[in-house]
mmCIF file of C-alpha atoms and ligand atoms in Angstrom:
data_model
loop_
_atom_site.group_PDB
_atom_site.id
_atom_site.type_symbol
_atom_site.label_atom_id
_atom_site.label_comp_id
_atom_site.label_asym_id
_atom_site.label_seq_id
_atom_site.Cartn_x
_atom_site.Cartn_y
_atom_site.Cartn_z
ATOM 1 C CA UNK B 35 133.827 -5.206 28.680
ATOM 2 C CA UNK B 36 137.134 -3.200 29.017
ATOM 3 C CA UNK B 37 139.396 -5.847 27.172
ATOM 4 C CA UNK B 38 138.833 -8.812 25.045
ATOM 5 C CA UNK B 39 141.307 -11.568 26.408
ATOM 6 C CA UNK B 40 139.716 -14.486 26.841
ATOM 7 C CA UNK B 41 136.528 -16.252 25.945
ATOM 8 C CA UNK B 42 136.496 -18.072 29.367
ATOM 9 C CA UNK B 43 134.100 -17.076 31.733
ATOM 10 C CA UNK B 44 132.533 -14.471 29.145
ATOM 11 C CA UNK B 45 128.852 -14.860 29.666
ATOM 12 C CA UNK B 46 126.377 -15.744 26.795
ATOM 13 C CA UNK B 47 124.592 -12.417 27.068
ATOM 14 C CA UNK B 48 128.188 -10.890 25.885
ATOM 15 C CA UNK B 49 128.988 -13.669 23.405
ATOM 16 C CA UNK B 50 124.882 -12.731 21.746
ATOM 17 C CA UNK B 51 125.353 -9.496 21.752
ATOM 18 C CA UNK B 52 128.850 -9.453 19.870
ATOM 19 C CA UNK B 53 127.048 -11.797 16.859
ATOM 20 C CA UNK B 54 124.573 -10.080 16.807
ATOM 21 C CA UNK B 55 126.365 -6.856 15.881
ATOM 22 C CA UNK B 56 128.779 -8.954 13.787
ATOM 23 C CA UNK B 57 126.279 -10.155 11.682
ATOM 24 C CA UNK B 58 125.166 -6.150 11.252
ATOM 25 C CA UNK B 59 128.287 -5.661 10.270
ATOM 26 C CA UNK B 60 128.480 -8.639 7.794
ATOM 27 C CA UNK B 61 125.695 -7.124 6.203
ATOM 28 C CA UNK B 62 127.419 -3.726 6.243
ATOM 29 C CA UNK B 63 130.498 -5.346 4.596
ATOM 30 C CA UNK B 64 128.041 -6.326 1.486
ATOM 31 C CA UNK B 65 126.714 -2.695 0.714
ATOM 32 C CA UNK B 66 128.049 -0.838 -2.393
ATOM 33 C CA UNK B 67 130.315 1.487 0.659
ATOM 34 C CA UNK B 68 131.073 -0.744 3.182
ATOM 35 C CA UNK B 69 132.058 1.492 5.609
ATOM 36 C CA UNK B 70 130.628 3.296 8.850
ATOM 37 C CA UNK B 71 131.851 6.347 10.747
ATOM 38 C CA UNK B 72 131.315 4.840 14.351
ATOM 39 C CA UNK B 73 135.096 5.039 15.307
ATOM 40 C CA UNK B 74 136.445 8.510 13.222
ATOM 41 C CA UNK B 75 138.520 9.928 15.053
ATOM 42 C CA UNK B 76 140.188 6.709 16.716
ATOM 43 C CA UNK B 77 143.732 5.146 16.293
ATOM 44 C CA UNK B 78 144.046 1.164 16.731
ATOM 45 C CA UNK B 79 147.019 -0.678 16.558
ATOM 46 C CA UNK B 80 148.194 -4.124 15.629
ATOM 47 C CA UNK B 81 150.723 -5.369 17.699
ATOM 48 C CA UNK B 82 151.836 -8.751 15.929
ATOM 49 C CA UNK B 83 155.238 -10.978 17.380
ATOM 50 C CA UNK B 84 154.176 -13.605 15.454
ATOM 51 C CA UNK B 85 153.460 -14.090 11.847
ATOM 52 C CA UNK B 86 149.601 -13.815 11.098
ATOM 53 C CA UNK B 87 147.567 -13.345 7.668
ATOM 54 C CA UNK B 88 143.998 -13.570 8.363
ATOM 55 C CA UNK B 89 144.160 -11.946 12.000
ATOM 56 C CA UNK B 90 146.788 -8.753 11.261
ATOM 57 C CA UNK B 91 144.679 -7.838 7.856
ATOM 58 C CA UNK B 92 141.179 -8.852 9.350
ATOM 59 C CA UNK B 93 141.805 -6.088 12.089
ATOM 60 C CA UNK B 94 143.198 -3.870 10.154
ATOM 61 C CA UNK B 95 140.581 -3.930 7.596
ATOM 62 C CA UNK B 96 137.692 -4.010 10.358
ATOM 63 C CA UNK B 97 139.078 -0.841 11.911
ATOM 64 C CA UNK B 98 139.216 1.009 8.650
ATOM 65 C CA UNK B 99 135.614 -0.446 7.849
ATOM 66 C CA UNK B 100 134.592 1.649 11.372
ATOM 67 C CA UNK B 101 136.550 4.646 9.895
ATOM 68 C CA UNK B 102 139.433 4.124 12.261
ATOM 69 C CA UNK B 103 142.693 4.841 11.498
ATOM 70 C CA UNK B 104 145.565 2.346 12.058
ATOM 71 C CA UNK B 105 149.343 1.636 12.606
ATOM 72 C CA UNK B 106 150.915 -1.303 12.466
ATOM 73 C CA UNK B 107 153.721 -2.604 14.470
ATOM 74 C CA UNK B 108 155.802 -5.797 12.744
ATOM 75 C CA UNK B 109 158.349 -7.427 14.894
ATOM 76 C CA UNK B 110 160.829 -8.341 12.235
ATOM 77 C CA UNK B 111 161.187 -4.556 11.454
ATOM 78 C CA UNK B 112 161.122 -3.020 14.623
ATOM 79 C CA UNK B 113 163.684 -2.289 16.905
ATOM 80 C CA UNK B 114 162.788 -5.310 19.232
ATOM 81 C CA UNK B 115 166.616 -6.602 17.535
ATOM 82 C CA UNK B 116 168.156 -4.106 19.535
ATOM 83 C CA UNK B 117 167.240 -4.861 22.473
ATOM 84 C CA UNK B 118 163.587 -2.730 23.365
ATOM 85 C CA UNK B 119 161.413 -4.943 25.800
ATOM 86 C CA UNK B 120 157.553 -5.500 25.426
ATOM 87 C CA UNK B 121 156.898 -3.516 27.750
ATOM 88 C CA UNK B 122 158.984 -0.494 26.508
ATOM 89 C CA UNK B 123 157.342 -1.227 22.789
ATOM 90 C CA UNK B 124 154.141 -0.936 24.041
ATOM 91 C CA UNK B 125 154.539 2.574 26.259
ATOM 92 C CA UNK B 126 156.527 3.073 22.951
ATOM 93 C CA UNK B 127 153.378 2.455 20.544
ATOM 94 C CA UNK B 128 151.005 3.452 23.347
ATOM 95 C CA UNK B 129 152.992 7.436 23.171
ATOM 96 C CA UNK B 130 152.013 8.063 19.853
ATOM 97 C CA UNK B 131 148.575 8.366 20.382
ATOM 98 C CA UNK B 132 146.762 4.999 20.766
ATOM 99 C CA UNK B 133 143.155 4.307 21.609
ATOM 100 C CA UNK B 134 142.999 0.258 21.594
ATOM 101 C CA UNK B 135 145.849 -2.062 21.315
ATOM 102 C CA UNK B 136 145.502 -5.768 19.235
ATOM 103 C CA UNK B 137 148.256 -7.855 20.345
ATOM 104 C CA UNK B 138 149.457 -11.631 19.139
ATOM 105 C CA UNK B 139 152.449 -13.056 21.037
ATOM 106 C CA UNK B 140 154.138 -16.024 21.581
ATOM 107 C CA UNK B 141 154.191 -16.004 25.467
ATOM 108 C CA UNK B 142 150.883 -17.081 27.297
ATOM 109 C CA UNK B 143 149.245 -13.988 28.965
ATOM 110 C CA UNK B 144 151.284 -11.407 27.210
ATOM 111 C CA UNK B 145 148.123 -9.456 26.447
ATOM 112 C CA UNK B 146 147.321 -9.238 30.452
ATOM 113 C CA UNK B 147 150.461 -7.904 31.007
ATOM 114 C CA UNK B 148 149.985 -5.331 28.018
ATOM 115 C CA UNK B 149 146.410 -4.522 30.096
ATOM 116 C CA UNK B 150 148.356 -3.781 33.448
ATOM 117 C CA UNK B 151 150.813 -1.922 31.605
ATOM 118 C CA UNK B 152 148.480 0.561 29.606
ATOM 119 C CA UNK B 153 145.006 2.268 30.242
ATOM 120 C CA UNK B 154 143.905 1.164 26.718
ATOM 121 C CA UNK B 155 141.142 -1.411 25.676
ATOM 122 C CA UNK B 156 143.880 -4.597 24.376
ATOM 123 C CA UNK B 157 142.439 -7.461 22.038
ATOM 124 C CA UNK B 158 143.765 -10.605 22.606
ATOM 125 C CA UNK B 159 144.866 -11.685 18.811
ATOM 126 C CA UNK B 160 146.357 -14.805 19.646
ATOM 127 C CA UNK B 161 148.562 -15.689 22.767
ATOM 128 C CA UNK B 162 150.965 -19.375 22.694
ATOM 129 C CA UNK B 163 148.792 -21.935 22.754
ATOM 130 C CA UNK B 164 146.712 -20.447 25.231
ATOM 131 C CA UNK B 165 143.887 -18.042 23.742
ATOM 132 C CA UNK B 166 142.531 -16.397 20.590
ATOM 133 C CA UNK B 167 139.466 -15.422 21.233
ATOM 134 C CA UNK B 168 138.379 -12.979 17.932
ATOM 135 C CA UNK B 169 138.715 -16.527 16.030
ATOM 136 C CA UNK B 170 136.135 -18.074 18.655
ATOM 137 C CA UNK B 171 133.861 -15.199 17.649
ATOM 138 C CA UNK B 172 134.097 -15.455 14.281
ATOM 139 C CA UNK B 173 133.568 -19.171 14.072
ATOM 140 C CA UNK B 174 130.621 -18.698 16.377
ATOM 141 C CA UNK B 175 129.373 -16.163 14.055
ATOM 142 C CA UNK B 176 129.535 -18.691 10.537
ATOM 143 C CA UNK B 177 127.764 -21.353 13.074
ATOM 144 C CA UNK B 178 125.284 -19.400 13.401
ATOM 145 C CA UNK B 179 124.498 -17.985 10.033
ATOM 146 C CA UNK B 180 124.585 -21.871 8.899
ATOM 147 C CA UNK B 181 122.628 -23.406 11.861
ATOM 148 C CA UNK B 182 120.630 -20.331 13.088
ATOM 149 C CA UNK B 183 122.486 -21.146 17.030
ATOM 150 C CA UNK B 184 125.016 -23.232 18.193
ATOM 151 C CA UNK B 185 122.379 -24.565 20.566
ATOM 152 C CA UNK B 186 122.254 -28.502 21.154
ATOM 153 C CA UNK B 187 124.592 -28.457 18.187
ATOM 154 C CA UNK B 188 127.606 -31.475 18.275
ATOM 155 C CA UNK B 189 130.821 -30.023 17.584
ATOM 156 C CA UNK B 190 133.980 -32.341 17.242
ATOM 157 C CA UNK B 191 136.931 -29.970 17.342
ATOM 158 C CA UNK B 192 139.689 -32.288 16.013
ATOM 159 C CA UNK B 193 144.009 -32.241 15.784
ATOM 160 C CA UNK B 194 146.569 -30.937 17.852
ATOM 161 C CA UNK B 195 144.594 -29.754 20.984
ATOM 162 C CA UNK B 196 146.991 -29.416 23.346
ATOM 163 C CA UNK B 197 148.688 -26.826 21.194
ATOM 164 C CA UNK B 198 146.084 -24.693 20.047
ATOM 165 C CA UNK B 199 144.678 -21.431 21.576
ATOM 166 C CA UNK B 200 142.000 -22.026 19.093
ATOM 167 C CA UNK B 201 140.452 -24.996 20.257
ATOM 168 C CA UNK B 202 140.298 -23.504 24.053
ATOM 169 C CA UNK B 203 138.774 -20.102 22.860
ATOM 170 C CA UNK B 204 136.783 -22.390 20.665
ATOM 171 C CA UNK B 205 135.360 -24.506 23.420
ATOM 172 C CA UNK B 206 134.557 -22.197 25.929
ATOM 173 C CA UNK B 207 132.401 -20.073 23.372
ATOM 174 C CA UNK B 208 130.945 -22.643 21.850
ATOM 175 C CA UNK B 209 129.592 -24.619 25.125
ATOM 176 C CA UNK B 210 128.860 -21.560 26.369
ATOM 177 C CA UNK B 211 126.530 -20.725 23.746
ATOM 178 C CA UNK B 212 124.920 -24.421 24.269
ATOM 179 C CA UNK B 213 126.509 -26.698 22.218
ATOM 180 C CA UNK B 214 128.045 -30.240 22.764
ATOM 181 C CA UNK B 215 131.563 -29.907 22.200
ATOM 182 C CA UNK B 216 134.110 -32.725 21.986
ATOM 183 C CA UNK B 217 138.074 -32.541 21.770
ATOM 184 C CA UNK B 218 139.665 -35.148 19.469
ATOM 185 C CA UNK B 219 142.450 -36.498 18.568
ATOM 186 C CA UNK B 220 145.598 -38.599 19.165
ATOM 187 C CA UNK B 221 146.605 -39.213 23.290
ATOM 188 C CA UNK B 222 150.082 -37.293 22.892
ATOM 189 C CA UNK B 223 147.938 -33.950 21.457
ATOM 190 C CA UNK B 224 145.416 -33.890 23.986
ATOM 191 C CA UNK B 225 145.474 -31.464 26.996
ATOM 192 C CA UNK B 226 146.904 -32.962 30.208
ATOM 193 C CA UNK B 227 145.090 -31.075 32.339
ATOM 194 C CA UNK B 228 141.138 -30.460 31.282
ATOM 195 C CA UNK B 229 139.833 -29.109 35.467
ATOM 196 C CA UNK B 230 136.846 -26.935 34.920
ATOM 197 C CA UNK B 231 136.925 -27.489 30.952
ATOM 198 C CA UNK B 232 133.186 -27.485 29.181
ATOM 199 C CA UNK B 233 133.770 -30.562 27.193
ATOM 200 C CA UNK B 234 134.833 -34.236 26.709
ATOM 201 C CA UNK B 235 137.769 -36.118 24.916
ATOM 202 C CA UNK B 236 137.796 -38.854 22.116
ATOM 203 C CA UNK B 237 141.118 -40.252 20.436
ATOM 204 C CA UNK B 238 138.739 -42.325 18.081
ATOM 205 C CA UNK B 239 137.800 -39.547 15.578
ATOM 206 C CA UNK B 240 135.442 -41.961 12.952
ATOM 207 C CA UNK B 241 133.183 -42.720 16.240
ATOM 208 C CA UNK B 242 133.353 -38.829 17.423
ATOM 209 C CA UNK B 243 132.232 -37.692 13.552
ATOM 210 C CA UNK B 244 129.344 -40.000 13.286
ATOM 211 C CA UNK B 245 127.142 -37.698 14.658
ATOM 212 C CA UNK B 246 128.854 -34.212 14.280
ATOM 213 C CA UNK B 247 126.902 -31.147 13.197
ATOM 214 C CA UNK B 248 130.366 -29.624 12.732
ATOM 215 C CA UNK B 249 134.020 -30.898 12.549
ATOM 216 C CA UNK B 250 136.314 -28.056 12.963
ATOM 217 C CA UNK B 251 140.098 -29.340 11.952
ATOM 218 C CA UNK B 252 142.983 -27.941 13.334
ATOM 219 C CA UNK B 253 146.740 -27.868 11.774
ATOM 220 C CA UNK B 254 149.286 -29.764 13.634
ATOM 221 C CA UNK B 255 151.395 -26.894 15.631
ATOM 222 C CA UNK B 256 155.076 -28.026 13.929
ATOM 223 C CA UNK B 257 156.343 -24.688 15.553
ATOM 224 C CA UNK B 258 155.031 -25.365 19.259
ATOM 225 C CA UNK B 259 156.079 -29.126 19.426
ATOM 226 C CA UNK B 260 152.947 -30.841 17.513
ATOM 227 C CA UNK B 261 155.220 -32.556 14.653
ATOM 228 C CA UNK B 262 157.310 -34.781 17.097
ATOM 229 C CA UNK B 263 154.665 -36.551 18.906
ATOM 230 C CA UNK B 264 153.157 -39.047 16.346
ATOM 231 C CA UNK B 265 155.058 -41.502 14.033
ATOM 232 C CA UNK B 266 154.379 -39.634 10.926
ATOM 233 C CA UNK B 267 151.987 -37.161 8.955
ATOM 234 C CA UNK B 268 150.502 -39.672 6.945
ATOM 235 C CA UNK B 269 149.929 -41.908 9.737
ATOM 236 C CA UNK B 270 148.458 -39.037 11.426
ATOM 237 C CA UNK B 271 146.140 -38.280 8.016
ATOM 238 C CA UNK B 272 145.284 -42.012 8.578
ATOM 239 C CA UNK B 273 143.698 -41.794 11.584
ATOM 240 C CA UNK B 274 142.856 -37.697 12.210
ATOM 241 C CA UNK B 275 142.647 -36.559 8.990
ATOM 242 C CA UNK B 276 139.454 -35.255 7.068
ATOM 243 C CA UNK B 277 139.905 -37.544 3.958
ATOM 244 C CA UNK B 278 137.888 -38.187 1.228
ATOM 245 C CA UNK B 279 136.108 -40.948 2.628
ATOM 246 C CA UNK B 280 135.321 -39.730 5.662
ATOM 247 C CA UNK B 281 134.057 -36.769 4.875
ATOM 248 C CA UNK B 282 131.371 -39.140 2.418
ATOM 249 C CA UNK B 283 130.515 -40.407 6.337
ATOM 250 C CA UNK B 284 129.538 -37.171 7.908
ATOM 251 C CA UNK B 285 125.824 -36.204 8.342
ATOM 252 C CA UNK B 286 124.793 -34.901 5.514
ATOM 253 C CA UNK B 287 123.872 -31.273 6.878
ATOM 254 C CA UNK B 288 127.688 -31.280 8.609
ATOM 255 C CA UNK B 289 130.215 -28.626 7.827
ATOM 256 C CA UNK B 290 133.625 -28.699 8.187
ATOM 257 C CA UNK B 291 135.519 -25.401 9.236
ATOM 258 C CA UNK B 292 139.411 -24.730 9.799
ATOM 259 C CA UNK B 293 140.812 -21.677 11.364
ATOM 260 C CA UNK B 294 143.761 -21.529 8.925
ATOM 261 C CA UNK B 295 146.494 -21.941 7.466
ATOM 262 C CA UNK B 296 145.230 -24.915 6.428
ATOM 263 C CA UNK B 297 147.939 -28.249 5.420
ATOM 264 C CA UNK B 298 145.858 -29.429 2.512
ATOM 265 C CA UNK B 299 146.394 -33.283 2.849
ATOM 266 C CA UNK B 300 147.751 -33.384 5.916
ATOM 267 C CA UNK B 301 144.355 -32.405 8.084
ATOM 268 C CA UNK B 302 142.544 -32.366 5.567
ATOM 269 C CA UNK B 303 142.457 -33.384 1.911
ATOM 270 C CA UNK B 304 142.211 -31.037 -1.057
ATOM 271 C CA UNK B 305 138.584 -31.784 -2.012
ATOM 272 C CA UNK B 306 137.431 -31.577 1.236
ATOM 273 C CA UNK B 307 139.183 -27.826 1.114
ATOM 274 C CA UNK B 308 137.141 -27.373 -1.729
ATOM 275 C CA UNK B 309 134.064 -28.589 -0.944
ATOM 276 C CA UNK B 310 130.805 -26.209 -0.438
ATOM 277 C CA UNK B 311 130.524 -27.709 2.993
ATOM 278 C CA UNK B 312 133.820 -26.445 4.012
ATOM 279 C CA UNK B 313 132.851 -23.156 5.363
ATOM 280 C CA UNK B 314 136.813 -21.812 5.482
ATOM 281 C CA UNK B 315 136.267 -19.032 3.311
ATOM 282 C CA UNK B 316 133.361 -17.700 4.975
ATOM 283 C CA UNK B 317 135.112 -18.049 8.251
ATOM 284 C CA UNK B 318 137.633 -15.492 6.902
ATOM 285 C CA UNK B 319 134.982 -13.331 5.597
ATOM 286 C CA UNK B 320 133.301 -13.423 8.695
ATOM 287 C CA UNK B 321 136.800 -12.552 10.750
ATOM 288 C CA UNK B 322 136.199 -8.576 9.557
ATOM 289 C CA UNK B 323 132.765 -8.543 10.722
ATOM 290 C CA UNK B 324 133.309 -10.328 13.867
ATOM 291 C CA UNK B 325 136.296 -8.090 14.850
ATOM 292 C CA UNK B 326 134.532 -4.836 13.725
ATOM 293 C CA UNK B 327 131.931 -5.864 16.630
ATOM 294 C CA UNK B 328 134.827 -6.060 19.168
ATOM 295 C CA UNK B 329 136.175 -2.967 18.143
ATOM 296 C CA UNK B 330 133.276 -0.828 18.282
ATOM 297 C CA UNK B 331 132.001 -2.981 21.529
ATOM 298 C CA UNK B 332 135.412 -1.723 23.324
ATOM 299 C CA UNK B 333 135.676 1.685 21.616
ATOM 300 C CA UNK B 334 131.847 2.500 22.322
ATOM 301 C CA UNK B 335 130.828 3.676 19.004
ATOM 302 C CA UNK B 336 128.465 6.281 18.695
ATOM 303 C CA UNK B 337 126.706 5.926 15.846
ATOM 304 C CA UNK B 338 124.292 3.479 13.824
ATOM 305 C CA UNK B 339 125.706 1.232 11.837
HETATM 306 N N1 CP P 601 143.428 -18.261 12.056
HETATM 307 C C1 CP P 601 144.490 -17.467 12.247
HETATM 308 O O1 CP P 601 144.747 -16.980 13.357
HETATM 309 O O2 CP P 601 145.221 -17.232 11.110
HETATM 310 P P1 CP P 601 146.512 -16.294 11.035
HETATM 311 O O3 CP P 601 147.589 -16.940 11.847
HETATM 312 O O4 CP P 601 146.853 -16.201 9.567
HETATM 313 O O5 CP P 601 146.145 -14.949 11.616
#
């Protein structure tokens, strides 16, 4: 693996072997040091255009858990207001010494054009609505650890689809890894085109929940277009939202998950958020473990963790 971009087409053999060395990291993470010296030495840097507060300090704590050092580029400080291109910001950032790149942009397939441009490993760290795949990873990864696989498991992945590079890095990894997955949610926020896509549709999310090992919720993209294609928000919590009462409905072994920022009674209500069997917290812990495995996967580590 030269680059993480995607979680299409990545093979299960790849997807194993990074939770497997996520979850020696996890364990890493709960030692009295939680630190390793595989990447000394090494410089990463986060590359965010858009705002972020899990991804930007998951990375950045990951790569100093590996011993890496780290800069940090932030768009509303830099000198992309007078004028500098991508392209010239990355060379820029790329000049100062850089061994891997972690990118999130607005524009779909920004971080390809980053891996043309430079002869750097670049993480994908959210890209439009088109990919995220460290999330994917990490989701995989608290699946796991509450499941033991993800295979034959039924996952109803639920909201504002046609948005969210979540939900595609989310299905691809997830069927991949052999579970059932199906896309919910109201006509106007599912994907028009699905060609080649490893799962089904529902809009009828109280049939699609009935016999879900996991419902993973998604917020309603208001800054990509999601707000103005329903009635309202409550009429959207009426018929998509994780509410009290149906979250009395799921199977009782279900979990809920949410990739954050979460709209507490919009998506989901503010028990539900609280409950034991929403997994959102660990999901976040998890994010530093899972991206520690990318890191040292693409930076070749040489040392035991
Ligand atoms: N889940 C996620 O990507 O959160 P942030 O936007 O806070 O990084």
């Amino acid at each position: 693996m030269n680059h993480l971009l995607t979680t299409e087409g990545l093979s299960r053999e790849v997807l194993e072997g990074l939770l497997t060395d996520a979850q020696e990291f996890a364990e890493v993470l709960e030692r009295p040091i939680p630190k390793v010296p595989a990447l000394r030495g090494r410089t990463v840097a986060t590359m965010f255009f858009e705002p972020s507060t899990r991804t930007k300090m998951s990375f950045d704590k990951a790569a100093k858990a590996l011993s890496a050092d780290t800069v940090a580029f932030s768009a509303s400080t830099s000198s992309l207001s007078k004028g500098e291109s991508l392209k010239d910001t990355a060379l820029t950032v790329h000049a100062m010494g850089i061994d891997l790149m972690i990118v999130r942009h607005g524009a779909t397939g920004a971080p390809w054009r980053l891996a043309e441009w430079l002869d750097i490993p670049i993480v994908n760290a959210g890209d439009g609505a088109h990919q995220h795949p460290t999330q994917a990873l990490l989701d995989c990864l608290t699946i796991t650890q509450r499941f033991g696989s993800l295979e034959g498991l039924k996952i109803a992945i639920v909201g504002d689809i046609r948005h969210s590079r979540v939900a595609r890095s989310d299905m691809f990894a997830m069927s991949t890894l052999g579970a059932d997955v199906t896309l919910v949610g109201p006509p106007t926020l599912l994907p028009v085109h699905m060609d080649g896509w490893p799962a089904r549709t529902s809009t009828d999310l109280d049939a699609a929940i009935e016999d879900a090992d996991v419902v993973y919720l998604l917020r309603v993209q208001t800054e990509r277009g999601g707000g103005s294609v329903f009635p309202s928000l409550p009429e959207y919590t009426k018929r998509y939202g994780m509410t009290n009462d149906r979250f009395s409905r799921l199977k009782a072994k279900a979990v809920v998950l949410h990739p954050g920022p979460m709209n507490r009674g919009v998506e989901i209500s503010h028990d539900v958020a609280d409950d034991e069997r929403a997994l959102v917290l660990q999901q976040v812990s998890n994010g530093v473990a899972a991206r520690m495995a990318v890191l040292f996967a693409l930076l070749g580590g040489d040392s035991d963790v």
